Amino acid sequence: MIDTHNRTFRAGAVITGIMLLIILIGLVWTPYDPNAMNGAAKMAPPSLAHLLGTDNFGRDIFSRVVQGAGATFLIAAVSVAAGLVIGVVLGGLTGWYGGWVDELLMRLNDTLTAFPSILLALVLIALFGGGKYNIIFALGLLFVPTFARIVRMEVAKQKELDYVRSARLMGVGSMRILFVHILPNIVPVLLSTIAISFNNAVLAEASMSYLGVGVQPPDPSLGRMLNEAQSYLLSAPWYALSSGVAIVLLVLGFGLLSEGLGGETDA
Amino acid sequence: MKKRLFALVLALAMTVALCACGGDKPSDQTVDPTNTGSTGEKLTGGTLTVGIAADLDTSLDPHVSSSSAGTREVLFNIYEGLMKPDTEGNLIPAVAESCTVNETADVYTYTLREGVKFHNGADVTVGDVVYSLTRAAGLETGEPLVGEVKGIASVEAVGDRTVVVTLKAPDAEFNAYMSVAIIPQGIDPNDSPVGTGPFRFVSHTAQDSVVLEKFDEYWGQGAYLDQVILKVIPDPQTLVMSLRSGAIDLACHLDATQIANMADMTVMEGSSNVIQALYLNHDFAPFADERVRQALCYAVDKRAVIDLAMDGHGTPVGTSMLSTLGRYAMPELADYYQPDVDKAKALLKEAGYENLSFTITVPSNYASHVGTAQVLVEQLKAAGVDAKIDLVDWNTWLTETYQGRNFEATVSGFDSHSLSATGCLARFQSESGKNFINFKNADYDAAYAAAVSSLNADQQTALFKQCETILTETAANVYLQDMSTFAAMQSDVGGFVYYPALYIMDLATLYRIG
Amino acid sequence: MGTIAKKTGTLLLTLLLVSAMAFLAFQIIPGDPVTKILGTDYTPERAATLRHELGLEGDLSARYLRWLAGFITGDFGISYSYMKPVRQVMQGKLAVTAALSVLSWLLVLLFSIPLGIALARYHKGVFARAAATVNQVFMAVPPFFIGILFTYLFGLLLKWFVPGKFVPFSESFWGCIGYLFFPALAIAIPKAAKTARLLVSSIMGEMQKDYVRTAYSRGNSRWMVIRTHVLRNALLPVVTYLAMSLADIVAGSIIVEQVFVVPGIGRLLVASIASRDFPVALTIVVLIAALVVFMNYVADLVTQFIDPRVRLS
């Protein structure tokens, strides 16, 4: 078992590593300006000059996929980070102190989990409008309950353990115990949740943008590009394929990482 | 007198329709050379599925003037007026059989055609005609439903086949507005649209489809098809995919990029009568400054827009006048602002908006506007202007952007309802209800008022041209093009026709080829 | 039976909370729908009538109670875009989405269980390892991307179906199923891959237990052990997961309906959100959320029914 987990983790790390590398390079350099239009080279098939061909405005698809993947990655990372921080604080405090606030928040939590993430994201978009920042906000909000629940559960468990009791007896402050002593012990559990959440964020962003309510053009986004590529399925199937495969690789990499960490396979 | 005429013209102006893509002119019609499809025999009967980009409006009342172009082009097949347009740009009698006008052009006498029936089987009576015109002109309520016929003073039935319409002021072109729908008394068109057209309304499923059936008792040359299903597909990509797959038989108002690689289909191009521009809201602080607007004009290369977004199809324009309205068209204004990034930057600096940023609202269901907006963003970036795109659905665009005037800039298109210059220019009067860009220019108002009250044709034309020039010189909007439009259909579909200057989709002329 | 009553009580409470939360969310939106619909020119009487028709009178709690009472009796309010009852706007669409979801769920069931068992049985074989890798990839493919690939491959190239030409149930039963098969499969593939993966790890987990060692010692083959001893226990978490995933599938259909132009509530939801037709959006959101809650409840009951250990605790 350990062996397979290790191998899975390594495969995930390699895929994610390569994707990250391409994205990082894309931040400083892409073969072409992803938004630069070129009337002379519209819908060009893949070639040495344009690795993945060009789109209907003559924009280089490879550059756009790289930048789109970067945008998608960033949106997912920021929203997971936001959800994580708020979730950890909220879950930690409620788990530590308990009481009616704990009850209330957990009820709220349960209610929120009744809404599938795509649905909740759509509702939030309906309320606050689309666009890059609103997507981050909506997804971040979405992840708070997930993290809060896990942290709360773990804190409640660890609270009773000997090391915490002795720390208390020694007069260590609550906040210090919570965030300095307990938190590091929860990290392994959190890691796989982070990976799963990241995957959900990538999928949700891609779905929203595909539906046209997420990232707005001309900002590249993998979902948005998939939508545009649909018009050219017959004449330029590589357009849809390349943006779709980029999504798959992002999700696959983190999926393998999460499994390697011993997490659940599903969200 | 002047005032009354002005009021009349103002009323006409109110009826200028807006739309995002437009009606077309038969003379510019070309058939894609790779296609010679329509050689087979015209079949009678059958069903055709037509893709439409926007769902129908809530109200299918033909007298609701705020209806969108997409709804009007469908209603054209259900309702008819006393007169109707033909494909040559003439008006022909429809529910009426003939019309006589008195010498002073303020009394119009219509004789009803015999044997015209409503879709519910009832004969059209003079009572129905009087009811319809009275309702449209708001003679009883005091509030006209159809702005175009605001000039009607009274409608009377004489005998059982004649209707006399008296106008408040002379109008030689009044018949142009008599395409206003004739509806039966006592039936609310909101509940069931009943007209006299070649097709009768069967059903409307929200966000999905509209079903029309051939009206067998139509008075004239009826439809070839038995049934037409209008399929609502707001996503441009899906619309093209559905056309490719054969899920729909026909779609019109497509742009050049959408019809690429449709070799096995029949594609028809028409010169549209829609002025596409980056319309600017003058109430948005930076755009109140003429220099900023001019800077944008210099920053934009409209020919490059047409090349990139439209594959080179479209006529550049420099003002709000259709290139097809020969007498008033001013093609020389198209290049008034030569693309010049440095000049744009200098003007922005002078105005104190060096880091100008704004949002372009675009109706997402019209691929041509979305494409154009993306090209504009790139061009503006070169001049240091940061423009963002906000895609909204058609309904939101209508209510928020157009009616609510809550926007900074928008890429859209406007057509004209009539062959007169007023159709294009009326909306830019300071107080016009359709002046959604909040353009306020005293010279313009004066020239416009003088033009409509002028009795000398040459002088009138000169005054309208003065209005057009003001729009260009003050950079009222960043004018782009008179758009080209394409209709694509499966190779076994024929009979698609373009109407001049009107936003019409005539389903009655369509047939299957056997 | 006391626990069932208790669980049912919790179910009802959660449903109430879910509906309240969704209702509240849609009340935050700034702007008065009445002025939005009527534009700038309207009389106070007209506004008052419309306000009454739309059920916008009274304070928040009164509106919520009235809406809830209507909702339970099947009166979902009036659509802002169409000025027709939401129920009428939704007519026929609910059945389409339901058919799509159930079909998709059946496909998940059909693929995942045999696949999971096979992967566990031959877990060391080269073929099974390759299959497991492919399975990993399938888990990562978003349904709408599969949908686009299907459209291209089966629709435009092979012409097995006509993308965009949905066949209504009323027209032809098999035609309808035939069309829905492709979107259903698009939703089912990643879900089935995940379910199979879950089954594999569940079986592997059981294999570590003492009773399995005993079974081996009696001379049973690996397959015999799996079939006769392990499977029953290993399927338990999978059944729970399958019950809960029906709701996920419904949510997944929101996007896939868009790809295949299926006239279900998913497309309606996206359209109503884009056009800010909130009564319609609210209705669909609450219906789907209620389904999730209900399926979780069913999964809970099923677990309890199958597993005596859970029943005891």
Short mmCIF file of C-alpha atoms in Angstrom, two decimals, chain A residues 19-34 62-63 66-67 70-71:
data_model
loop_
_atom_site.label_atom_id
_atom_site.label_comp_id
_atom_site.label_asym_id
_atom_site.label_seq_id
_atom_site.Cartn_x
_atom_site.Cartn_y
_atom_site.Cartn_z
CA MET A 19 2.60 22.14 -15.27
CA LEU A 20 3.86 24.56 -12.65
CA LEU A 21 7.13 25.02 -14.48
CA ILE A 22 5.34 25.82 -17.74
CA ILE A 23 3.01 28.19 -15.93
CA LEU A 24 5.90 29.93 -14.17
CA ILE A 25 7.82 30.34 -17.40
CA GLY A 26 4.57 31.59 -18.96
CA LEU A 27 4.47 34.39 -16.41
CA VAL A 28 7.64 35.91 -17.80
CA TRP A 29 7.75 34.54 -21.32
CA THR A 30 5.39 33.00 -23.86
CA PRO A 31 6.24 32.43 -27.54
CA TYR A 32 3.76 35.16 -28.48
CA ASP A 33 1.72 37.76 -26.66
CA PRO A 34 -1.34 35.63 -25.78
CA PHE A 62 -0.05 27.58 -27.09
CA SER A 63 0.64 30.95 -25.49
CA VAL A 66 -0.11 28.53 -21.00
CA GLN A 67 -1.53 31.80 -19.80
CA GLY A 70 -1.76 30.14 -15.23
CA ALA A 71 -4.93 32.15 -14.70
#
